Amino acid sequence: SSDDLLWEVLSLLQQDNKSGNILDLFLNMRNTDNSVYSHCICVALISNMLSQWLGFPKNERVIAAACGLFHDCGLLMLPWGIVEKSRKYTHEEWHIIKTHPIEGFHLLSRYQSIPESVRDTALTHHERCDGSGYPYGLKSDELSRFTKVIMIADIFDAMISDKSYRLSMCPLSLIKYFEDDGIRKYDTEYVLTFLEHILNHYLKQKVTLHSGMDGNVIFISQDGFPRPAVCTKSSKDRDLQEDYYNSILLLSNMENLSIESII
């Protein structure tokens, strides 16, 4: 049942409630055969944690997890050959995929035990605060706090996952995405809170640069969007706050270095 599935997910948080361990768990769930299933589990986990970081009361953190778990259930109503397609969607296929929020809302509406907030989030998780989303082009004041949490968790998991048409992004590289689009499309407080906690998880961890050099994240600024500084084995600090971004995380305008992966 839906309740059993939700409590199985929440049990992962109860077994080890350290955010870092949960992050490591879902960052390593990429080999699960059913990508939609693993995606929904990961979105549920990160939504629960983000809602906690934002100070949601415990009962609302459970609702946030439920919203994440069922946000993409509308995909179950679409032709599976399109959902699991190994190449980019055609225009016609993309039009079909974009119906899944409405399909999900109708599917969840069949069950009286599903809270209204969960149904609403399934319908609105592809909306954006600036009105650029779908299916209705709603804006920030028309979106629930749960939708604002799920949309961040959803895009985060989608971007760190391998796709047939692109490789996954390093989590540290997501700073660029949210800095470029986050102010307009996402709730600023939610994005800043999310990035602060995600990036602090990688403080002192090893990273590989596109140049081939290895280094350690030694500092993450809390001024505006969190920005890491990396120290290479040569002990030369590379401060990402200067000449920030060219492609992913630009370390030097002269050397065109960027972070490739976390070791």
Short mmCIF file of C-alpha atoms in Angstrom, two decimals:
data_model
loop_
_atom_site.label_atom_id
_atom_site.label_comp_id
_atom_site.label_asym_id
_atom_site.label_seq_id
_atom_site.Cartn_x
_atom_site.Cartn_y
_atom_site.Cartn_z
CA SER A 1 0.00 0.00 0.00
CA SER A 2 1.02 3.65 -0.30
CA ASP A 3 1.31 3.93 3.49
CA ASP A 4 3.61 0.90 3.69
CA LEU A 5 5.86 2.29 0.96
CA LEU A 6 6.04 5.68 2.67
CA TRP A 7 6.99 4.18 6.03
CA GLU A 8 9.63 2.00 4.39
CA VAL A 9 11.22 5.17 3.04
CA LEU A 10 10.94 6.97 6.37
CA SER A 11 12.55 3.98 8.08
CA LEU A 12 15.73 4.76 6.14
CA LEU A 13 15.81 8.12 7.88
CA GLN A 14 15.03 6.61 11.26
CA GLN A 15 17.77 3.97 10.98
CA ASP A 16 20.43 6.62 10.50
CA ASN A 17 19.27 10.20 10.82
CA LYS A 18 22.59 11.80 9.90
CA SER A 19 22.04 13.88 6.77
CA GLY A 20 25.45 13.00 5.36
CA ASN A 21 24.80 9.29 5.51
CA ILE A 22 21.44 9.68 3.80
CA LEU A 23 23.06 11.83 1.11
CA ASP A 24 25.65 9.13 0.51
CA LEU A 25 22.83 6.58 0.31
CA PHE A 26 20.83 8.25 -2.42
CA LEU A 27 23.90 9.44 -4.33
CA ASN A 28 24.76 5.75 -4.70
CA MET A 29 21.29 4.58 -5.78
CA ARG A 30 22.01 5.22 -9.46
CA ASN A 31 22.37 1.53 -10.33
CA THR A 32 18.79 0.64 -9.48
CA ASP A 33 17.11 -0.93 -12.51
CA ASN A 34 13.87 1.03 -12.18
CA SER A 35 15.01 4.63 -12.58
CA VAL A 36 11.57 6.12 -11.83
CA TYR A 37 11.35 4.12 -8.61
CA SER A 38 14.85 5.08 -7.42
CA HIS A 39 14.24 8.71 -8.42
CA CYS A 40 11.07 8.91 -6.32
CA ILE A 41 12.82 7.31 -3.32
CA CYS A 42 15.66 9.83 -3.58
CA VAL A 43 13.30 12.79 -3.96
CA ALA A 44 11.37 11.61 -0.89
CA LEU A 45 14.58 11.40 1.17
CA ILE A 46 15.96 14.78 0.16
CA SER A 47 12.54 16.43 0.53
CA ASN A 48 12.29 15.15 4.09
CA MET A 49 15.76 16.51 4.88
CA LEU A 50 15.22 19.86 3.16
CA SER A 51 11.96 20.37 5.03
CA GLN A 52 13.83 19.67 8.26
CA TRP A 53 16.57 22.14 7.34
CA LEU A 54 13.84 24.71 6.68
CA GLY A 55 12.32 24.15 10.12
CA PHE A 56 9.13 22.34 9.10
CA PRO A 57 7.44 20.58 12.06
CA LYS A 58 7.78 16.80 12.18
CA ASN A 59 4.32 16.05 10.76
CA GLU A 60 5.01 18.30 7.77
CA ARG A 61 8.37 16.60 7.17
CA VAL A 62 6.47 13.32 6.80
CA ILE A 63 4.11 15.01 4.32
CA ALA A 64 7.11 16.37 2.40
CA ALA A 65 8.50 12.83 2.11
CA ALA A 66 5.12 11.57 0.88
CA CYS A 67 4.96 14.37 -1.67
CA GLY A 68 8.41 13.39 -2.94
CA LEU A 69 7.58 9.70 -3.04
CA PHE A 70 4.45 10.12 -5.16
CA HIS A 71 5.31 13.25 -7.18
CA ASP A 72 6.01 11.33 -10.40
CA CYS A 73 3.30 8.67 -10.09
CA GLY A 74 1.65 10.09 -13.21
CA LEU A 75 4.45 8.55 -15.25
CA LEU A 76 2.88 5.16 -14.46
CA MET A 77 -0.10 6.19 -16.58
CA LEU A 78 2.00 6.91 -19.69
CA PRO A 79 3.37 4.49 -22.31
CA TRP A 80 6.39 2.91 -20.61
CA GLY A 81 8.35 2.87 -23.86
CA ILE A 82 8.31 6.67 -23.81
CA VAL A 83 9.02 7.07 -20.10
CA GLU A 84 12.06 4.77 -20.23
CA LYS A 85 13.23 5.88 -23.66
CA SER A 86 17.02 5.72 -24.09
CA ARG A 87 17.24 8.84 -26.28
CA LYS A 88 15.98 12.39 -26.16
CA TYR A 89 12.24 12.82 -26.55
CA THR A 90 10.73 13.94 -29.82
CA HIS A 91 8.39 16.95 -29.74
CA GLU A 92 5.38 14.64 -29.69
CA GLU A 93 6.84 12.45 -26.94
CA TRP A 94 7.71 15.48 -24.83
CA HIS A 95 4.12 16.66 -25.13
CA ILE A 96 3.00 13.29 -23.74
CA ILE A 97 5.56 13.38 -20.90
CA LYS A 98 4.33 16.83 -19.88
CA THR A 99 0.90 15.36 -19.13
CA HIS A 100 2.22 13.30 -16.20
CA PRO A 101 1.50 15.93 -13.49
CA ILE A 102 -2.19 15.95 -14.43
CA GLU A 103 -2.24 12.17 -14.75
CA GLY A 104 -0.63 11.88 -11.32
CA PHE A 105 -3.19 14.19 -9.76
CA HIS A 106 -6.06 12.14 -11.19
CA LEU A 107 -4.46 8.87 -10.10
CA LEU A 108 -3.93 10.03 -6.50
CA SER A 109 -7.43 11.52 -6.40
CA ARG A 110 -8.83 8.00 -6.59
CA TYR A 111 -7.63 7.34 -3.04
CA GLN A 112 -9.26 9.19 -0.16
CA SER A 113 -6.34 8.31 2.12
CA ILE A 114 -3.92 10.41 0.04
CA PRO A 115 -3.60 13.91 1.59
CA GLU A 116 -4.59 16.87 -0.55
CA SER A 117 -1.06 18.31 -0.29
CA VAL A 118 0.38 15.14 -1.88
CA ARG A 119 -2.09 15.28 -4.76
CA ASP A 120 -1.42 19.00 -5.20
CA THR A 121 2.35 18.48 -5.34
CA ALA A 122 2.02 15.75 -7.97
CA LEU A 123 0.12 18.30 -10.06
CA THR A 124 2.44 21.28 -9.49
CA HIS A 125 5.99 19.92 -9.06
CA HIS A 126 6.98 21.14 -12.54
CA GLU A 127 5.65 24.64 -11.94
CA ARG A 128 8.24 27.35 -11.24
CA CYS A 129 8.12 30.42 -9.03
CA ASP A 130 8.51 32.76 -12.02
CA GLY A 131 5.58 31.19 -13.88
CA SER A 132 7.77 29.41 -16.44
CA GLY A 133 6.73 25.88 -15.45
CA TYR A 134 3.90 23.59 -16.49
CA PRO A 135 1.10 22.55 -16.73
CA TYR A 136 -0.52 25.85 -15.69
CA GLY A 137 2.27 28.43 -15.44
CA LEU A 138 1.59 29.13 -11.77
CA LYS A 139 3.75 31.60 -9.83
CA SER A 140 5.31 31.56 -6.37
CA ASP A 141 2.32 32.80 -4.39
CA GLU A 142 0.16 30.09 -5.99
CA LEU A 143 2.50 27.24 -4.98
CA SER A 144 2.56 25.41 -1.66
CA ARG A 145 5.66 25.14 0.48
CA PHE A 146 5.68 21.41 -0.28
CA THR A 147 5.78 22.06 -4.02
CA LYS A 148 8.71 24.45 -3.51
CA VAL A 149 10.59 21.73 -1.63
CA ILE A 150 9.84 18.96 -4.11
CA MET A 151 10.78 20.99 -7.18
CA ILE A 152 14.31 21.50 -5.74
CA ALA A 153 14.72 17.87 -4.69
CA ASP A 154 13.38 16.73 -8.07
CA ILE A 155 15.78 18.77 -10.18
CA PHE A 156 18.71 17.92 -7.91
CA ASP A 157 18.23 14.16 -8.25
CA ALA A 158 17.53 14.41 -11.98
CA MET A 159 20.73 16.32 -12.62
CA ILE A 160 23.03 14.03 -10.62
CA SER A 161 21.64 10.96 -12.44
CA ASP A 162 23.10 9.59 -15.65
CA LYS A 163 20.90 9.99 -18.70
CA SER A 164 21.31 8.21 -22.00
CA TYR A 165 21.94 11.57 -23.67
CA ARG A 166 24.20 13.13 -21.00
CA LEU A 167 26.34 12.18 -18.03
CA SER A 168 25.35 13.04 -14.50
CA MET A 169 26.55 16.32 -13.02
CA CYS A 170 28.83 16.51 -10.01
CA PRO A 171 26.70 17.75 -7.07
CA LEU A 172 29.09 20.68 -6.61
CA SER A 173 28.36 21.72 -10.19
CA LEU A 174 24.73 22.35 -9.30
CA ILE A 175 25.75 25.67 -7.77
CA LYS A 176 25.94 27.06 -11.28
CA TYR A 177 22.51 25.77 -12.22
CA PHE A 178 20.82 27.26 -9.19
CA GLU A 179 22.81 30.49 -9.39
CA ASP A 180 21.81 30.93 -13.02
CA ASP A 181 18.15 29.97 -12.63
CA GLY A 182 17.40 29.64 -8.92
CA ILE A 183 16.59 33.25 -8.19
CA ARG A 184 13.87 33.27 -10.84
CA LYS A 185 12.55 29.74 -10.80
CA TYR A 186 12.91 28.58 -7.21
CA ASP A 187 12.25 30.00 -3.78
CA THR A 188 15.48 31.81 -2.85
CA GLU A 189 15.39 30.87 0.84
CA TYR A 190 14.81 27.22 -0.01
CA VAL A 191 17.62 27.13 -2.59
CA LEU A 192 20.15 28.82 -0.30
CA THR A 193 19.27 26.51 2.58
CA PHE A 194 19.53 23.49 0.30
CA LEU A 195 22.91 24.46 -1.16
CA GLU A 196 24.38 25.35 2.23
CA HIS A 197 23.66 21.89 3.64
CA ILE A 198 24.47 19.92 0.49
CA LEU A 199 27.79 21.64 -0.05
CA ASN A 200 28.82 21.50 3.60
CA HIS A 201 28.57 17.73 3.22
CA TYR A 202 31.51 17.92 0.83
CA LEU A 203 33.72 20.11 3.00
CA LYS A 204 37.17 18.47 3.30
CA GLN A 205 36.22 15.81 0.76
CA LYS A 206 38.43 15.01 -2.22
CA VAL A 207 37.48 16.16 -5.70
CA THR A 208 38.89 15.57 -9.16
CA LEU A 209 39.37 18.56 -11.46
CA HIS A 210 38.87 18.42 -15.21
CA SER A 211 42.59 19.12 -15.52
CA GLY A 212 43.27 15.74 -13.88
CA MET A 213 44.51 17.22 -10.61
CA ASP A 214 43.08 16.06 -7.29
CA GLY A 215 42.26 18.38 -4.44
CA ASN A 216 40.20 18.94 -1.32
CA VAL A 217 37.31 21.30 -0.72
CA ILE A 218 38.69 23.51 2.03
CA PHE A 219 36.15 26.31 2.34
CA ILE A 220 32.56 27.03 1.40
CA SER A 221 31.45 30.65 1.47
CA GLN A 222 28.13 31.54 3.09
CA ASP A 223 27.96 34.88 1.27
CA GLY A 224 25.07 34.57 -1.14
CA PHE A 225 25.29 31.31 -3.04
CA PRO A 226 27.72 28.95 -1.27
CA ARG A 227 30.94 28.71 -3.27
CA PRO A 228 33.69 26.19 -2.52
CA ALA A 229 37.43 26.78 -2.59
CA VAL A 230 39.69 23.88 -3.52
CA CYS A 231 43.28 23.15 -2.47
CA THR A 232 45.27 20.98 -4.88
CA LYS A 233 48.07 18.60 -3.97
CA SER A 234 50.53 21.34 -4.80
CA SER A 235 48.98 23.20 -1.84
CA LYS A 236 48.03 26.05 -4.12
CA ASP A 237 44.55 27.29 -3.21
CA ARG A 238 42.10 27.69 -6.04
CA ASP A 239 39.38 30.06 -4.92
CA LEU A 240 36.18 29.55 -6.86
CA GLN A 241 34.87 32.95 -5.78
CA GLU A 242 37.22 34.68 -8.22
CA ASP A 243 36.42 34.60 -11.94
CA TYR A 244 33.48 32.41 -10.97
CA TYR A 245 32.17 29.93 -13.53
CA ASN A 246 32.94 29.32 -17.12
CA SER A 247 31.42 25.92 -17.72
CA ILE A 248 30.82 24.07 -14.46
CA LEU A 249 32.98 25.42 -11.66
CA LEU A 250 35.67 27.64 -13.10
CA LEU A 251 38.75 27.64 -10.92
CA SER A 252 40.90 29.86 -13.09
CA ASN A 253 40.22 32.02 -16.10
CA MET A 254 43.72 31.25 -17.31
CA GLU A 255 43.64 27.48 -16.86
CA ASN A 256 39.92 26.80 -17.45
CA LEU A 257 39.69 24.24 -14.66
CA SER A 258 36.47 22.80 -13.29
CA ILE A 259 35.44 20.08 -10.86
CA GLU A 260 34.73 16.80 -12.62
CA SER A 261 33.80 14.47 -9.80
CA ILE A 262 33.92 13.74 -6.11
CA ILE A 263 36.35 11.01 -5.14
#
